[in-house]
mmCIF file of C-alpha atoms in Angstrom:
data_model
loop_
_atom_site.group_PDB
_atom_site.id
_atom_site.type_symbol
_atom_site.label_atom_id
_atom_site.label_comp_id
_atom_site.label_asym_id
_atom_site.label_seq_id
_atom_site.Cartn_x
_atom_site.Cartn_y
_atom_site.Cartn_z
ATOM 1 C CA UNK A 12 26.075 8.166 -28.447
ATOM 2 C CA UNK A 13 24.842 4.810 -26.284
ATOM 3 C CA UNK A 14 23.165 1.525 -28.571
ATOM 4 C CA UNK A 15 20.935 -1.127 -26.892
ATOM 5 C CA UNK A 16 19.160 -4.339 -27.727
ATOM 6 C CA UNK A 17 15.689 -5.112 -27.448
ATOM 7 C CA UNK A 18 16.351 -9.521 -28.432
ATOM 8 C CA UNK A 19 17.018 -12.123 -25.953
ATOM 9 C CA UNK A 20 16.938 -12.739 -22.470
ATOM 10 C CA UNK A 21 20.256 -10.143 -21.757
ATOM 11 C CA UNK A 22 19.742 -7.732 -19.230
ATOM 12 C CA UNK A 23 16.900 -8.719 -18.787
ATOM 13 C CA UNK A 24 14.541 -7.557 -15.176
ATOM 14 C CA UNK A 25 11.893 -9.394 -13.416
ATOM 15 C CA UNK A 26 8.817 -6.616 -12.956
ATOM 16 C CA UNK A 27 6.285 -6.777 -10.134
ATOM 17 C CA UNK A 28 4.136 -9.527 -9.706
ATOM 18 C CA UNK A 29 1.114 -8.433 -7.895
ATOM 19 C CA UNK A 30 1.583 -6.461 -10.945
ATOM 20 C CA UNK A 31 0.851 -8.096 -13.808
ATOM 21 C CA UNK A 32 -2.174 -11.836 -14.425
ATOM 22 C CA UNK A 33 1.368 -13.585 -15.393
ATOM 23 C CA UNK A 34 5.014 -14.011 -15.800
ATOM 24 C CA UNK A 35 5.968 -10.161 -17.431
ATOM 25 C CA UNK A 36 9.422 -9.593 -17.294
ATOM 26 C CA UNK A 37 11.386 -6.472 -19.191
ATOM 27 C CA UNK A 38 14.262 -4.523 -20.240
ATOM 28 C CA UNK A 39 14.949 -1.008 -19.351
ATOM 29 C CA UNK A 40 15.946 0.640 -22.074
ATOM 30 C CA UNK A 41 16.241 4.297 -21.040
ATOM 31 C CA UNK A 42 18.878 3.293 -18.521
ATOM 32 C CA UNK A 43 21.451 1.687 -21.439
ATOM 33 C CA UNK A 44 20.867 4.504 -23.820
ATOM 34 C CA UNK A 45 21.046 7.502 -20.500
ATOM 35 C CA UNK A 46 17.498 8.997 -21.204
ATOM 36 C CA UNK A 47 16.477 11.725 -18.992
ATOM 37 C CA UNK A 48 13.021 13.111 -20.217
ATOM 38 C CA UNK A 49 11.414 9.912 -20.813
ATOM 39 C CA UNK A 50 11.014 5.758 -19.384
ATOM 40 C CA UNK A 51 11.518 3.302 -21.764
ATOM 41 C CA UNK A 52 11.214 -0.460 -22.156
ATOM 42 C CA UNK A 53 10.854 -3.607 -23.717
ATOM 43 C CA UNK A 54 8.262 -5.005 -21.916
ATOM 44 C CA UNK A 55 8.196 -8.642 -22.825
ATOM 45 C CA UNK A 56 4.379 -10.208 -21.460
ATOM 46 C CA UNK A 57 4.622 -14.623 -21.271
ATOM 47 C CA UNK A 58 1.133 -16.183 -23.109
ATOM 48 C CA UNK A 59 -1.904 -14.406 -22.010
ATOM 49 C CA UNK A 60 -0.066 -12.722 -19.896
ATOM 50 C CA UNK A 61 -1.125 -8.563 -18.782
ATOM 51 C CA UNK A 62 -0.786 -6.072 -16.287
ATOM 52 C CA UNK A 63 -3.240 -5.626 -14.200
ATOM 53 C CA UNK A 64 -5.483 -2.404 -14.483
ATOM 54 C CA UNK A 65 -3.464 1.460 -13.238
ATOM 55 C CA UNK A 66 -3.122 4.294 -14.977
ATOM 56 C CA UNK A 67 0.270 7.010 -14.968
ATOM 57 C CA UNK A 68 0.669 10.441 -13.731
ATOM 58 C CA UNK A 69 2.459 10.867 -17.233
ATOM 59 C CA UNK A 70 0.890 9.989 -20.659
ATOM 60 C CA UNK A 71 2.865 6.668 -22.164
ATOM 61 C CA UNK A 72 3.212 5.454 -25.510
ATOM 62 C CA UNK A 73 3.507 1.903 -26.463
ATOM 63 C CA UNK A 74 4.719 0.807 -29.724
ATOM 64 C CA UNK A 75 4.061 -3.248 -29.962
ATOM 65 C CA UNK A 76 7.084 -5.426 -31.731
ATOM 66 C CA UNK A 77 6.019 -9.383 -30.906
ATOM 67 C CA UNK A 78 3.165 -10.915 -31.068
ATOM 68 C CA UNK A 79 -0.779 -9.752 -31.049
ATOM 69 C CA UNK A 80 -1.810 -7.414 -27.787
ATOM 70 C CA UNK A 81 -4.707 -5.443 -26.481
ATOM 71 C CA UNK A 82 -4.947 -2.090 -24.610
ATOM 72 C CA UNK A 83 -8.208 -1.667 -22.827
ATOM 73 C CA UNK A 84 -9.547 1.429 -21.362
ATOM 74 C CA UNK A 85 -11.374 1.574 -18.765
ATOM 75 C CA UNK A 86 -14.002 4.391 -16.856
ATOM 76 C CA UNK A 87 -14.045 4.737 -12.765
ATOM 77 C CA UNK A 88 -17.148 4.931 -11.154
ATOM 78 C CA UNK A 89 -16.859 6.893 -7.624
ATOM 79 C CA UNK A 90 -15.289 9.072 -5.923
ATOM 80 C CA UNK A 91 -13.059 6.361 -3.606
ATOM 81 C CA UNK A 92 -9.590 5.882 -3.860
ATOM 82 C CA UNK A 93 -10.464 1.904 -4.592
ATOM 83 C CA UNK A 94 -13.501 -0.369 -4.049
ATOM 84 C CA UNK A 95 -15.303 1.612 -7.177
ATOM 85 C CA UNK A 96 -17.005 -0.049 -10.077
ATOM 86 C CA UNK A 97 -15.715 0.558 -13.924
ATOM 87 C CA UNK A 98 -16.527 -0.033 -16.846
ATOM 88 C CA UNK A 99 -14.580 -1.005 -20.545
ATOM 89 C CA UNK A 100 -14.872 1.895 -22.861
ATOM 90 C CA UNK A 101 -12.547 0.509 -25.451
ATOM 91 C CA UNK A 102 -10.660 -2.731 -26.140
ATOM 92 C CA UNK A 103 -7.966 -1.539 -29.194
ATOM 93 C CA UNK A 104 -6.201 -4.464 -30.236
ATOM 94 C CA UNK A 105 -2.051 -4.337 -30.686
ATOM 95 C CA UNK A 106 -0.544 -6.089 -34.317
ATOM 96 C CA UNK A 107 3.131 -5.476 -34.991
ATOM 97 C CA UNK A 108 4.067 -2.161 -35.381
ATOM 98 C CA UNK A 109 1.265 -0.413 -34.171
ATOM 99 C CA UNK A 110 1.509 2.866 -31.783
ATOM 100 C CA UNK A 111 -0.954 3.847 -29.233
ATOM 101 C CA UNK A 112 -0.450 6.983 -26.835
ATOM 102 C CA UNK A 113 -2.345 6.652 -23.474
ATOM 103 C CA UNK A 114 -3.407 10.037 -21.610
ATOM 104 C CA UNK A 115 -2.300 11.001 -18.304
ATOM 105 C CA UNK A 116 -4.418 9.707 -16.099
ATOM 106 C CA UNK A 117 -6.397 7.004 -17.943
ATOM 107 C CA UNK A 118 -7.739 4.053 -16.239
ATOM 108 C CA UNK A 119 -6.424 0.542 -18.436
ATOM 109 C CA UNK A 120 -4.392 -2.739 -18.762
ATOM 110 C CA UNK A 121 -2.538 -4.397 -21.204
ATOM 111 C CA UNK A 122 -0.514 -6.830 -22.261
ATOM 112 C CA UNK A 123 -1.099 -10.848 -24.625
ATOM 113 C CA UNK A 124 -4.323 -11.636 -25.654
ATOM 114 C CA UNK A 125 -3.530 -14.965 -26.391
ATOM 115 C CA UNK A 126 -2.968 -17.648 -23.108
ATOM 116 C CA UNK A 127 -0.632 -19.875 -25.723
ATOM 117 C CA UNK A 128 1.156 -16.955 -27.039
ATOM 118 C CA UNK A 129 4.410 -13.694 -25.800
ATOM 119 C CA UNK A 130 3.530 -10.552 -27.056
ATOM 120 C CA UNK A 131 6.005 -7.425 -26.252
ATOM 121 C CA UNK A 132 5.861 -4.021 -26.260
ATOM 122 C CA UNK A 133 8.104 -0.583 -25.927
ATOM 123 C CA UNK A 134 6.527 1.118 -23.605
ATOM 124 C CA UNK A 135 7.615 5.074 -23.425
ATOM 125 C CA UNK A 136 6.745 6.182 -20.255
ATOM 126 C CA UNK A 137 6.612 10.222 -21.039
ATOM 127 C CA UNK A 138 7.801 12.358 -17.057
ATOM 128 C CA UNK A 139 4.893 14.119 -16.724
ATOM 129 C CA UNK A 140 7.502 16.831 -15.486
ATOM 130 C CA UNK A 141 11.686 17.316 -16.453
ATOM 131 C CA UNK A 142 13.283 15.872 -13.633
ATOM 132 C CA UNK A 143 10.258 14.365 -11.938
ATOM 133 C CA UNK A 144 9.478 10.710 -10.923
ATOM 134 C CA UNK A 145 7.113 8.615 -13.286
ATOM 135 C CA UNK A 146 4.472 7.424 -10.653
ATOM 136 C CA UNK A 147 1.592 3.950 -10.939
ATOM 137 C CA UNK A 148 -1.118 3.101 -9.572
ATOM 138 C CA UNK A 149 -2.041 -0.405 -9.770
ATOM 139 C CA UNK A 150 -4.941 -2.088 -8.838
ATOM 140 C CA UNK A 151 -6.948 -5.027 -8.190
ATOM 141 C CA UNK A 152 -9.834 -5.269 -10.179
ATOM 142 C CA UNK A 153 -12.223 -8.016 -11.772
ATOM 143 C CA UNK A 154 -11.657 -6.320 -15.525
ATOM 144 C CA UNK A 155 -15.135 -5.625 -15.970
ATOM 145 C CA UNK A 156 -17.025 -3.870 -13.452
ATOM 146 C CA UNK A 157 -14.959 -3.642 -9.860
ATOM 147 C CA UNK A 158 -12.151 -2.267 -8.133
ATOM 148 C CA UNK A 159 -11.226 -3.787 -5.217
ATOM 149 C CA UNK A 160 -7.997 -2.287 -3.530
ATOM 150 C CA UNK A 161 -5.004 -0.671 -4.577
ATOM 151 C CA UNK A 162 -1.831 -2.745 -4.755
#
């Protein structure tokens, strides 16, 4: 049995800054507890930071643990892999203790909603197949109408 703690900045790992709009870091919890069926992260968004537009090939569960955040769902228009139109279809507020399921291949973004406050969540990325690699496709966008390319 392995134990870990999400609090504090020990064991924090920087994230790819191209995938976020501001300062963000995470702890890889699945490594600590040796999970093999899912990747688990504690993701900490500094003031106003959020993910860029993306989707995963497996399901994802977010559990809000600090502050206020949001999850925004988008619909893609067009058949190109990049340079396509988008439309926001849903915005879900995330408060401490909230849990949300994001189905595989759902185009979305999530993170802090307040430029003066932090937000963090636990992300559980459920592997599409046992022993597979969880894949995420990241996009540059204006978060309103246009996607310009794959990051």
